[in-house]
Short mmCIF file of C-alpha atoms and ligand atoms in Angstrom, two decimals:
data_model
loop_
_atom_site.label_atom_id
_atom_site.label_comp_id
_atom_site.label_asym_id
_atom_site.label_seq_id
_atom_site.Cartn_x
_atom_site.Cartn_y
_atom_site.Cartn_z
CA MET A 32 182.50 242.55 11.34
CA ALA A 33 180.68 240.92 14.29
CA ASN A 34 177.96 238.37 13.73
CA GLU A 35 174.56 239.94 13.28
CA ILE A 36 170.97 238.62 13.30
CA PHE A 37 167.79 240.59 12.98
CA VAL A 38 164.09 240.24 12.03
CA ILE A 39 162.59 242.17 9.12
CA LYS A 40 159.47 243.46 10.82
CA GLU A 41 157.48 243.77 7.63
CA ARG A 42 158.03 240.16 6.67
CA CYS A 43 157.41 238.50 10.01
CA THR A 44 153.93 236.96 10.47
CA GLY A 45 154.56 236.20 14.19
CA CYS A 46 153.84 232.53 13.48
CA GLY A 47 156.23 231.46 16.27
CA SER A 48 157.80 228.63 14.26
CA CYS A 49 161.28 230.07 14.74
CA VAL A 50 160.83 229.92 18.55
CA LYS A 51 160.33 226.16 18.40
CA VAL A 52 163.44 225.47 16.26
CA CYS A 53 165.83 227.71 18.25
CA PRO A 54 168.17 225.34 20.25
CA VAL A 55 169.20 228.02 22.69
CA ASN A 56 165.76 229.61 23.37
CA CYS A 57 166.85 233.11 22.24
CA ILE A 58 163.73 233.90 20.30
CA SER A 59 160.51 235.12 21.84
CA MET A 60 157.22 236.47 20.48
CA ALA A 61 156.43 240.09 21.34
CA ASP A 62 153.14 241.97 20.89
CA ARG A 63 153.40 244.42 18.09
CA ASN A 64 151.20 246.93 19.92
CA GLU A 65 150.60 248.82 16.68
CA PRO A 66 147.18 249.89 15.42
CA ASN A 67 145.89 248.42 12.13
CA VAL A 68 148.50 245.72 11.69
CA ARG A 69 147.60 242.40 10.08
CA TRP A 70 149.94 240.39 12.37
CA LYS A 71 149.74 240.90 16.11
CA LYS A 72 153.03 239.21 17.14
CA LEU A 73 156.62 239.80 16.12
CA ALA A 74 159.70 237.56 16.61
CA VAL A 75 162.40 239.13 18.82
CA ILE A 76 165.91 237.62 18.83
CA ASP A 77 168.28 238.07 21.73
CA ALA A 78 171.55 238.42 19.73
CA ASN A 79 173.61 237.96 22.91
CA LYS A 80 172.25 234.45 23.42
CA CYS A 81 172.16 233.50 19.75
CA VAL A 82 174.77 230.93 18.61
CA PHE A 83 174.21 231.81 14.92
CA CYS A 84 173.36 228.22 14.05
CA ASN A 85 171.06 229.35 11.22
CA ALA A 86 168.15 227.06 12.27
CA CYS A 87 165.64 229.92 12.45
CA VAL A 88 166.67 231.40 9.11
CA LEU A 89 166.25 228.07 7.40
CA ASP A 90 162.93 227.43 9.17
CA CYS A 91 161.60 230.83 8.06
CA ASP A 92 162.75 230.31 4.53
CA LYS A 93 161.09 226.87 4.47
CA LEU A 94 157.78 228.39 5.53
CA PHE A 95 158.10 230.84 2.70
CA ASP A 96 158.54 228.03 0.22
CA LYS A 97 155.59 226.12 1.62
CA THR A 98 153.29 229.13 1.62
CA LYS A 99 154.39 229.97 -1.94
CA ALA A 100 153.40 226.49 -3.08
CA LYS A 101 149.84 226.89 -1.77
CA VAL A 102 149.13 230.69 -2.00
CA PRO A 103 151.73 232.90 -3.63
CA ASN A 104 152.51 235.22 -0.75
CA PRO A 105 156.05 236.52 -1.45
CA GLU A 106 155.82 239.49 0.85
CA PHE A 107 156.00 237.35 4.00
CA PHE A 108 158.53 235.03 5.58
CA HIS A 109 162.26 235.13 4.71
CA ALA A 110 162.02 237.42 7.69
CA ILE A 111 165.23 236.61 9.59
CA VAL A 112 168.53 237.82 8.31
CA MET A 113 171.83 236.56 9.60
CA LYS A 114 175.26 237.99 8.76
CA LYS A 115 178.14 235.89 9.94
CA GLU A 116 181.63 237.19 10.54
CA GLU A 117 184.08 235.93 8.03
CA SER A 118 186.77 234.00 9.96
CA ALA A 119 190.30 235.35 9.89
CA ALA A 120 191.44 231.84 9.03
CA VAL A 121 189.51 231.71 5.79
CA ASN A 122 192.36 233.27 3.91
CA ILE A 123 195.10 231.20 5.42
CA ASP A 124 197.51 229.64 2.96
CA GLN A 125 196.78 225.91 3.63
CA THR A 126 199.85 224.91 1.60
CA GLN A 127 202.08 226.18 4.35
CA TYR A 128 200.68 223.60 6.79
CA LYS A 129 202.63 220.27 6.63
CA GLY A 130 202.98 217.19 8.69
CA VAL A 131 200.82 214.95 10.79
CA TRP A 132 201.29 215.43 14.52
CA CYS A 133 200.40 213.15 17.41
CA TYR A 134 200.45 214.31 21.03
CA ALA A 135 202.42 211.91 23.29
CA GLU A 136 200.64 212.05 26.60
CA GLN A 137 202.67 211.32 29.77
CA ARG A 138 201.36 211.01 33.22
CA HIS A 139 203.60 211.58 36.22
CA GLY A 140 206.62 211.29 33.99
CA LYS A 141 205.53 208.00 32.31
CA ILE A 142 204.59 207.77 28.72
CA VAL A 143 200.92 206.69 28.09
CA PRO A 144 200.82 203.88 25.40
CA THR A 145 197.92 205.64 23.62
CA ILE A 146 200.61 207.46 21.59
CA TYR A 147 201.29 204.20 19.72
CA GLU A 148 197.56 204.08 18.74
CA LEU A 149 197.77 207.63 17.49
CA LEU A 150 200.97 206.82 15.54
CA THR A 151 198.98 203.99 13.76
CA VAL A 152 196.27 206.54 12.67
CA GLY A 153 198.68 209.36 12.02
CA GLY A 154 201.09 207.07 10.25
CA GLN A 155 198.50 206.03 7.71
CA MET A 156 197.55 209.70 7.12
CA ALA A 157 201.17 210.74 6.74
CA LYS A 158 201.62 208.00 4.21
CA ASP A 159 198.47 209.01 2.29
CA LEU A 160 199.64 212.68 2.31
CA ASN A 161 203.31 211.85 1.78
CA GLU A 162 204.15 214.09 4.78
CA GLU A 163 206.14 213.59 7.94
CA LEU A 164 204.74 211.83 10.98
CA CYS A 165 205.69 213.86 14.07
CA ALA A 166 205.05 213.54 17.76
CA VAL A 167 204.92 216.28 20.48
CA LEU A 168 206.07 215.31 24.00
CA ILE A 169 205.51 217.80 26.83
CA GLY A 170 206.65 217.14 30.42
CA HIS A 171 209.59 217.24 32.81
CA ASN A 172 212.42 214.73 32.41
CA VAL A 173 210.67 213.10 29.55
CA THR A 174 213.24 213.50 26.76
CA GLN A 175 214.22 209.78 27.40
CA TYR A 176 210.95 208.73 25.76
CA ALA A 177 211.71 210.41 22.37
CA GLN A 178 213.71 207.47 20.90
CA ASP A 179 210.92 205.08 21.97
CA ILE A 180 208.37 207.18 20.05
CA ILE A 181 210.59 207.13 17.01
CA ASP A 182 210.95 203.38 17.36
CA HIS A 183 207.13 203.22 17.15
CA GLY A 184 207.07 205.13 13.81
CA ALA A 185 207.55 208.87 14.33
CA ASP A 186 209.93 210.66 11.95
CA LYS A 187 210.40 213.57 14.31
CA VAL A 188 209.69 214.28 17.94
CA TYR A 189 209.35 217.81 19.34
CA VAL A 190 210.32 217.64 23.00
CA LEU A 191 209.23 220.39 25.41
CA ASP A 192 211.02 219.36 28.55
CA HIS A 193 210.67 221.95 31.33
CA PRO A 194 210.09 221.85 35.13
CA SER A 195 206.91 223.88 34.60
CA PHE A 196 205.40 220.84 32.86
CA GLU A 197 206.06 218.48 35.78
CA HIS A 198 202.38 218.41 36.63
CA PHE A 199 199.62 218.66 34.10
CA VAL A 200 198.13 222.21 34.05
CA ASP A 201 195.98 222.50 30.93
CA GLU A 202 196.52 226.25 30.50
CA ALA A 203 200.33 225.84 30.39
CA TYR A 204 200.29 222.78 28.16
CA ALA A 205 197.78 224.35 25.81
CA GLN A 206 199.86 227.62 25.58
CA ALA A 207 203.05 225.61 24.82
CA MET A 208 201.32 223.47 22.19
CA THR A 209 199.68 226.50 20.53
CA ASP A 210 203.00 228.34 20.39
CA LEU A 211 204.60 225.35 18.61
CA ILE A 212 201.65 225.00 16.21
CA LYS A 213 201.98 228.70 15.30
CA GLN A 214 205.65 228.28 14.73
CA GLU A 215 205.74 224.96 12.86
CA LYS A 216 202.27 224.93 11.12
CA PRO A 217 201.30 221.23 11.22
CA ASN A 218 198.58 220.00 8.76
CA LYS A 219 196.87 217.58 11.17
CA LEU A 220 196.99 217.15 14.95
CA LEU A 221 195.69 214.08 16.77
CA MET A 222 195.37 213.99 20.57
CA PRO A 223 194.12 211.18 22.74
CA ALA A 224 190.53 211.46 23.93
CA SER A 225 191.72 210.84 27.47
CA ILE A 226 190.90 213.08 30.42
CA ILE A 227 194.10 215.02 29.86
CA GLY A 228 193.79 215.09 26.06
CA ARG A 229 190.15 216.19 26.18
CA SER A 230 190.90 218.89 28.63
CA PHE A 231 193.63 220.65 26.77
CA SER A 232 192.90 219.83 23.11
CA SER A 233 189.80 222.03 23.15
CA ARG A 234 191.83 224.92 24.54
CA VAL A 235 194.48 224.33 21.88
CA ALA A 236 191.80 224.39 19.16
CA ILE A 237 190.43 227.70 20.42
CA MET A 238 193.89 229.31 20.83
CA ALA A 239 194.99 228.16 17.41
CA ASN A 240 191.68 229.28 15.85
CA THR A 241 190.81 225.96 14.36
CA GLY A 242 188.20 223.24 14.72
CA ILE A 243 188.33 219.90 16.48
CA THR A 244 186.48 216.57 16.10
CA ALA A 245 186.16 215.06 19.53
CA ASP A 246 186.34 211.28 20.22
CA ALA A 247 186.77 210.14 16.66
CA THR A 248 186.92 206.34 15.91
CA GLU A 249 187.61 206.32 12.19
CA PHE A 250 189.82 208.35 9.89
CA ALA A 251 190.47 208.78 6.16
CA ILE A 252 192.23 211.18 3.96
CA ASP A 253 190.35 212.61 0.95
CA PRO A 254 192.90 212.06 -1.87
CA LYS A 255 191.51 215.09 -3.80
CA THR A 256 191.22 217.66 -1.07
CA ARG A 257 193.86 216.14 1.23
CA MET A 258 191.46 216.79 4.03
CA MET A 259 190.95 214.57 7.13
CA HIS A 260 187.61 212.84 7.41
CA ALA A 261 187.17 212.20 11.11
CA THR A 262 184.17 210.03 11.98
CA ARG A 263 182.60 209.70 15.42
CA PRO A 264 179.46 208.18 16.81
CA SER A 265 176.58 210.66 17.24
CA PHE A 266 173.05 210.70 18.57
CA GLY A 267 173.83 208.09 21.18
CA GLY A 268 175.74 205.90 18.75
CA ASN A 269 172.86 205.48 16.32
CA LEU A 270 174.60 207.55 13.63
CA MET A 271 178.17 207.91 12.57
CA ALA A 272 179.04 211.56 11.64
CA THR A 273 181.98 212.45 9.50
CA ILE A 274 183.23 215.84 10.32
CA LEU A 275 185.48 218.07 8.18
CA CYS A 276 187.44 221.17 9.05
CA GLU A 277 187.47 222.96 5.71
CA ARG A 278 188.88 226.33 6.33
CA HIS A 279 191.11 226.18 9.30
CA ARG A 280 194.45 224.52 10.00
CA PRO A 281 195.66 222.36 11.65
CA GLU A 282 192.74 219.92 11.33
CA MET A 283 192.42 218.53 14.85
CA ALA A 284 190.84 215.46 16.32
CA THR A 285 190.89 213.52 19.60
CA VAL A 286 191.15 209.80 19.09
CA ARG A 287 189.23 207.39 21.30
CA PRO A 288 191.74 205.23 23.19
CA MET A 289 191.74 201.59 22.28
CA SER A 290 190.02 202.20 18.93
CA PHE A 291 193.18 201.36 16.94
CA PRO A 292 196.01 198.87 17.30
CA ARG A 293 199.41 200.02 18.46
CA THR A 294 202.35 200.45 16.05
CA PRO A 295 204.99 197.78 16.57
CA LYS A 296 208.36 198.83 17.96
CA VAL A 297 211.33 198.72 15.63
CA ALA A 298 214.32 199.34 17.94
CA GLY A 299 216.86 201.78 16.61
CA ARG A 300 214.66 203.47 13.92
CA GLN A 301 216.06 206.73 12.65
CA GLY A 302 214.34 209.96 13.48
CA LYS A 303 214.92 213.51 14.63
CA VAL A 304 214.57 214.83 18.14
CA ILE A 305 213.94 218.57 18.35
CA ASN A 306 214.36 220.10 21.72
CA VAL A 307 212.01 223.14 21.78
CA ALA A 308 212.99 226.13 24.02
CA VAL A 309 210.30 226.90 26.57
CA ASP A 310 209.78 230.33 28.15
CA PRO A 311 206.72 230.21 30.51
CA SER A 312 207.36 233.86 31.62
CA LYS A 313 205.61 234.90 28.38
CA TRP A 314 202.38 233.24 29.33
CA ASN A 315 199.51 234.41 31.39
CA ILE A 316 198.72 231.27 33.48
CA ARG A 317 195.89 231.68 36.01
CA THR A 318 195.89 228.16 37.39
CA LYS A 319 198.54 226.45 39.48
CA PHE A 320 199.12 222.84 40.51
CA VAL A 321 198.31 222.35 44.14
CA GLU A 322 198.24 218.67 45.01
CA TYR A 323 197.80 215.21 43.44
CA LYS A 324 195.75 212.67 45.22
CA PRO A 325 195.90 209.22 43.46
CA GLU A 326 192.70 207.22 43.45
CA THR A 327 192.77 204.44 46.02
CA ASN A 328 191.62 201.68 43.72
CA GLU A 329 193.10 198.26 44.08
CA GLN A 330 191.13 196.74 41.19
CA VAL A 331 192.72 196.28 37.87
CA ASP A 332 192.33 199.24 35.39
CA ILE A 333 189.83 198.16 32.71
CA THR A 334 191.43 199.91 29.78
CA GLY A 335 194.68 198.03 29.98
CA ALA A 336 193.29 194.72 31.17
CA GLU A 337 193.66 191.50 29.03
CA LYS A 338 190.57 190.04 30.72
CA VAL A 339 187.44 191.90 31.68
CA VAL A 340 184.32 190.63 33.43
CA ALA A 341 181.41 193.03 33.08
CA GLY A 342 178.06 193.14 34.85
CA GLY A 343 174.88 194.71 33.61
CA ARG A 344 171.32 195.45 34.68
CA GLY A 345 170.67 191.74 34.68
CA LEU A 346 172.43 191.57 37.98
CA GLY A 347 169.24 193.03 39.32
CA LYS A 348 170.86 194.59 42.49
CA PRO A 349 174.13 196.26 43.51
CA GLU A 350 175.24 193.21 45.55
CA GLY A 351 175.32 191.34 42.24
CA PHE A 352 178.73 192.89 41.61
CA LYS A 353 180.13 190.67 44.39
CA LEU A 354 179.63 187.76 42.00
CA ILE A 355 181.23 189.60 39.17
CA GLU A 356 184.21 190.44 41.39
CA ASP A 357 184.54 186.79 42.39
CA LEU A 358 184.63 185.63 38.79
CA ALA A 359 187.02 188.46 37.91
CA SER A 360 189.44 187.63 40.79
CA THR A 361 189.34 183.91 39.81
CA LEU A 362 190.43 184.86 36.35
CA GLY A 363 192.72 187.78 37.31
CA ALA A 364 190.41 190.03 35.35
CA ALA A 365 189.21 193.65 35.71
CA VAL A 366 185.61 194.45 36.64
CA ALA A 367 183.55 196.47 34.16
CA ALA A 368 179.93 197.52 33.96
CA SER A 369 177.16 198.72 31.71
CA ARG A 370 175.85 202.20 32.11
CA PRO A 371 172.57 201.59 33.90
CA THR A 372 174.44 199.95 36.78
CA VAL A 373 176.75 203.03 37.03
CA ASP A 374 173.76 205.38 36.80
CA ALA A 375 172.06 203.40 39.55
CA GLY A 376 175.16 203.91 41.74
CA TRP A 377 176.00 200.18 41.95
CA ILE A 378 179.55 200.71 40.80
CA PRO A 379 181.70 203.84 40.17
CA TYR A 380 181.84 205.41 36.67
CA ARG A 381 185.55 204.39 36.03
CA HIS A 382 184.19 200.86 35.44
CA GLN A 383 181.68 201.86 32.70
CA VAL A 384 182.32 200.47 29.24
CA GLY A 385 180.69 202.06 26.18
CA LEU A 386 180.04 205.15 24.33
CA THR A 387 180.03 207.41 27.28
CA GLY A 388 182.33 205.20 29.33
CA ARG A 389 185.68 203.61 28.40
CA THR A 390 186.75 201.58 25.46
CA VAL A 391 188.38 198.24 26.07
CA ARG A 392 190.22 195.82 23.84
CA PRO A 393 190.87 192.76 26.01
CA LYS A 394 191.69 189.30 24.94
CA LEU A 395 188.61 188.10 26.89
CA TYR A 396 185.38 190.03 27.69
CA ILE A 397 182.70 188.21 29.70
CA ALA A 398 179.44 190.11 29.72
CA CYS A 399 176.99 188.98 32.42
CA GLY A 400 173.39 190.19 32.22
CA ILE A 401 174.22 192.74 29.55
CA SER A 402 171.84 192.94 26.59
CA GLY A 403 174.41 194.46 24.18
CA GLN A 404 172.89 197.81 23.07
CA ILE A 405 174.91 199.71 20.51
CA GLN A 406 176.20 202.21 23.07
CA HIS A 407 177.69 199.35 25.12
CA LEU A 408 179.09 197.59 21.98
CA ALA A 409 180.83 200.84 21.09
CA GLY A 410 183.23 200.25 24.00
CA MET A 411 184.00 196.51 23.76
CA SER A 412 183.09 195.00 20.36
CA SER A 413 186.83 194.75 19.39
CA ALA A 414 187.54 192.34 22.27
CA GLU A 415 189.24 189.22 20.83
CA THR A 416 186.85 186.72 22.52
CA ILE A 417 183.42 187.72 23.85
CA VAL A 418 181.49 185.47 26.21
CA ALA A 419 177.84 186.47 26.92
CA ILE A 420 175.83 185.03 29.81
CA ASN A 421 172.13 185.94 29.52
CA LYS A 422 168.73 184.54 30.14
CA ASP A 423 167.57 185.83 26.76
CA PRO A 424 169.01 184.02 23.75
CA ASP A 425 167.86 186.79 21.47
CA ALA A 426 169.77 189.54 23.34
CA PRO A 427 172.05 191.38 20.68
CA LEU A 428 175.21 190.41 22.60
CA MET A 429 174.23 186.76 22.66
CA LYS A 430 174.23 186.99 18.83
CA LEU A 431 177.55 188.84 18.61
CA ALA A 432 179.46 186.78 21.26
CA THR A 433 182.06 184.14 20.39
CA LEU A 434 180.44 181.98 23.02
CA SER A 435 176.84 182.53 24.26
CA VAL A 436 175.75 180.93 27.50
CA GLU A 437 171.97 180.94 28.02
CA GLY A 438 170.68 180.90 31.57
CA ASP A 439 170.48 182.64 34.92
CA LEU A 440 173.80 184.31 35.77
CA TYR A 441 173.24 183.62 39.50
CA GLU A 442 173.21 179.89 38.74
CA LEU A 443 175.93 179.87 36.02
CA ILE A 444 178.59 182.11 37.40
CA PRO A 445 179.21 180.08 40.63
CA LEU A 446 179.49 176.93 38.41
CA ILE A 447 181.96 178.62 36.11
CA ILE A 448 184.06 179.76 39.10
CA LYS A 449 184.06 176.24 40.48
CA GLU A 450 185.19 174.82 37.06
CA ILE A 451 188.00 177.37 36.79
CA GLN A 452 189.26 176.67 40.30
CA LYS A 453 189.15 172.89 39.54
CA ALA A 454 191.16 173.45 36.40
CA LYS A 455 193.70 175.55 38.28
CA ASN A 456 194.26 172.85 40.97
C1 FAD B 744 173.76 208.74 24.65
C2 FAD B 744 173.84 207.43 25.32
C3 FAD B 744 175.06 206.91 25.73
C4 FAD B 744 175.08 205.65 26.36
N1 FAD B 744 176.27 205.14 26.81
C5 FAD B 744 176.34 203.94 27.28
C6 FAD B 744 177.61 203.42 27.68
O1 FAD B 744 178.65 204.07 27.62
N2 FAD B 744 177.66 202.08 28.18
C7 FAD B 744 176.50 201.37 28.29
O2 FAD B 744 176.61 200.22 28.73
N3 FAD B 744 175.36 201.89 27.97
C8 FAD B 744 175.18 203.16 27.41
N4 FAD B 744 174.00 203.62 27.09
C9 FAD B 744 172.79 202.87 27.54
C10 FAD B 744 172.44 201.78 26.53
O3 FAD B 744 171.60 202.31 25.56
C11 FAD B 744 171.71 200.68 27.26
O4 FAD B 744 170.59 201.17 27.88
C12 FAD B 744 172.57 199.88 28.22
O5 FAD B 744 173.76 199.46 27.62
C13 FAD B 744 171.88 198.65 28.71
O6 FAD B 744 172.57 198.10 29.80
P1 FAD B 744 172.30 196.56 30.15
O7 FAD B 744 172.64 195.74 28.99
O8 FAD B 744 173.02 196.36 31.40
O9 FAD B 744 170.77 196.55 30.55
P2 FAD B 744 169.60 195.93 29.77
O10 FAD B 744 169.50 196.39 28.32
O11 FAD B 744 168.35 196.10 30.60
O12 FAD B 744 169.93 194.33 29.65
C14 FAD B 744 169.87 193.58 30.80
C15 FAD B 744 170.09 192.11 30.25
O13 FAD B 744 170.21 191.25 31.35
C16 FAD B 744 169.54 190.03 31.11
N5 FAD B 744 169.14 189.42 32.35
C17 FAD B 744 168.27 189.77 33.24
N6 FAD B 744 168.31 188.99 34.30
C18 FAD B 744 169.26 188.06 34.10
C19 FAD B 744 169.79 186.98 34.86
N7 FAD B 744 169.34 186.72 36.07
N8 FAD B 744 170.72 186.18 34.32
C20 FAD B 744 171.26 186.41 33.06
N9 FAD B 744 170.80 187.47 32.28
C21 FAD B 744 169.84 188.30 32.84
C22 FAD B 744 168.36 190.41 30.18
O14 FAD B 744 167.80 189.40 29.41
C23 FAD B 744 168.94 191.54 29.46
O15 FAD B 744 169.44 191.11 28.17
C24 FAD B 744 173.92 204.86 26.52
C25 FAD B 744 172.64 205.36 26.02
C26 FAD B 744 172.62 206.60 25.45
C27 FAD B 744 171.34 207.11 24.95
#
């Protein structure tokens, strides 16, 4: 049965309330054009646009309850009826799904260390569930990394090593991952919320007919239901939402890089390496790799940097980043930024730290002219030492910082640079 939604004409008062609550603007009010009718308008729903979110149904039911409280009027409202398709996955046997899987991302044949963060989260889950911790490695000439992943905690590594995976093509990677999921039936699947992870995890979720929590920063296993509780910032970081995937398997999530520590390496750990046969001829891949153009960026990458100097709106002008770069180069640090400076075009997006930017975990984070709103803190609050330079002693970051320096950054930063240079000589 396909999803259905319709309006019971006799119950609709044409009040228009449902039009306001519809998030996709698929409801309109039409004239009834009928003689002797009490209500002149009628709600009309475009079922092709409807996302079946239930908002209009709940709204109409709520109006019914309100009306009933004042004037009993049971013949109106409750006018929208929605019938949702029962998912094929509802009846899956969840007990068949075992193991916590982590996707080991590689770029240009080199393993990305985010896998060690995923193994931390996945390892705890595997322990709580008493199930195996597995990793999936897809690429070309990557088998050499399997033992390293075992050394970092995996019990088993599925290796899909094939020339067709030399360059990342999300269709091919997603197809390979989905085939393996269907064959092996993992219970949970964690992927990095990197550009690559985000791109193909959503495809995998659709192809494997399951749900995914994107960009999660906290995880827990419910001991009763054995379900994964994946928590992520929502509404601009003002709320933390815990998302469950009750009826589909595997439960999937992407994990925000730098949100968890890395598992330590124990050289020579025992584990299984499973070489998975790959047959791309079965797949219908519509995209092909054409060319890779690396970014010409000589500055240090912020996500891996041990020291980061960040500039905010307090710089007042794009040229202010020259001062941030001077301090960064004196310290051998990477340059980061708050979102308003990126939005204003003062510095490229790759430097943005925060909820909609990157997460960093440096040993030292120097924030210059950054107030410290929650969305910025989401990307840097786990830095070991935070230094805030700000004119306003009451700015949130001045309160959070390990060391708060009150004053004008244009006066303070040149003095700090001088002192560092003196100390170096
Ligand atoms: C959905 C959503 C996502 C967001 N994502 C991000 C994100 O990823 N990253 C992010 O950073 N923000 C993000 N934001 C924006 C965030 O809410 C803040 O607006 C932003 O972080 C503020 O940046 P700021 O601290 O540079 O600017 P402001 O809040 O304007 O702070 C400027 C600071 O500079 C100080 N100052 C001014 N002049 C000087 C001076 N001469 N010397 C010293 N100090 C001075 C001021 O006292 C002030 O504290 C997001 C917002 C939303 C709604």
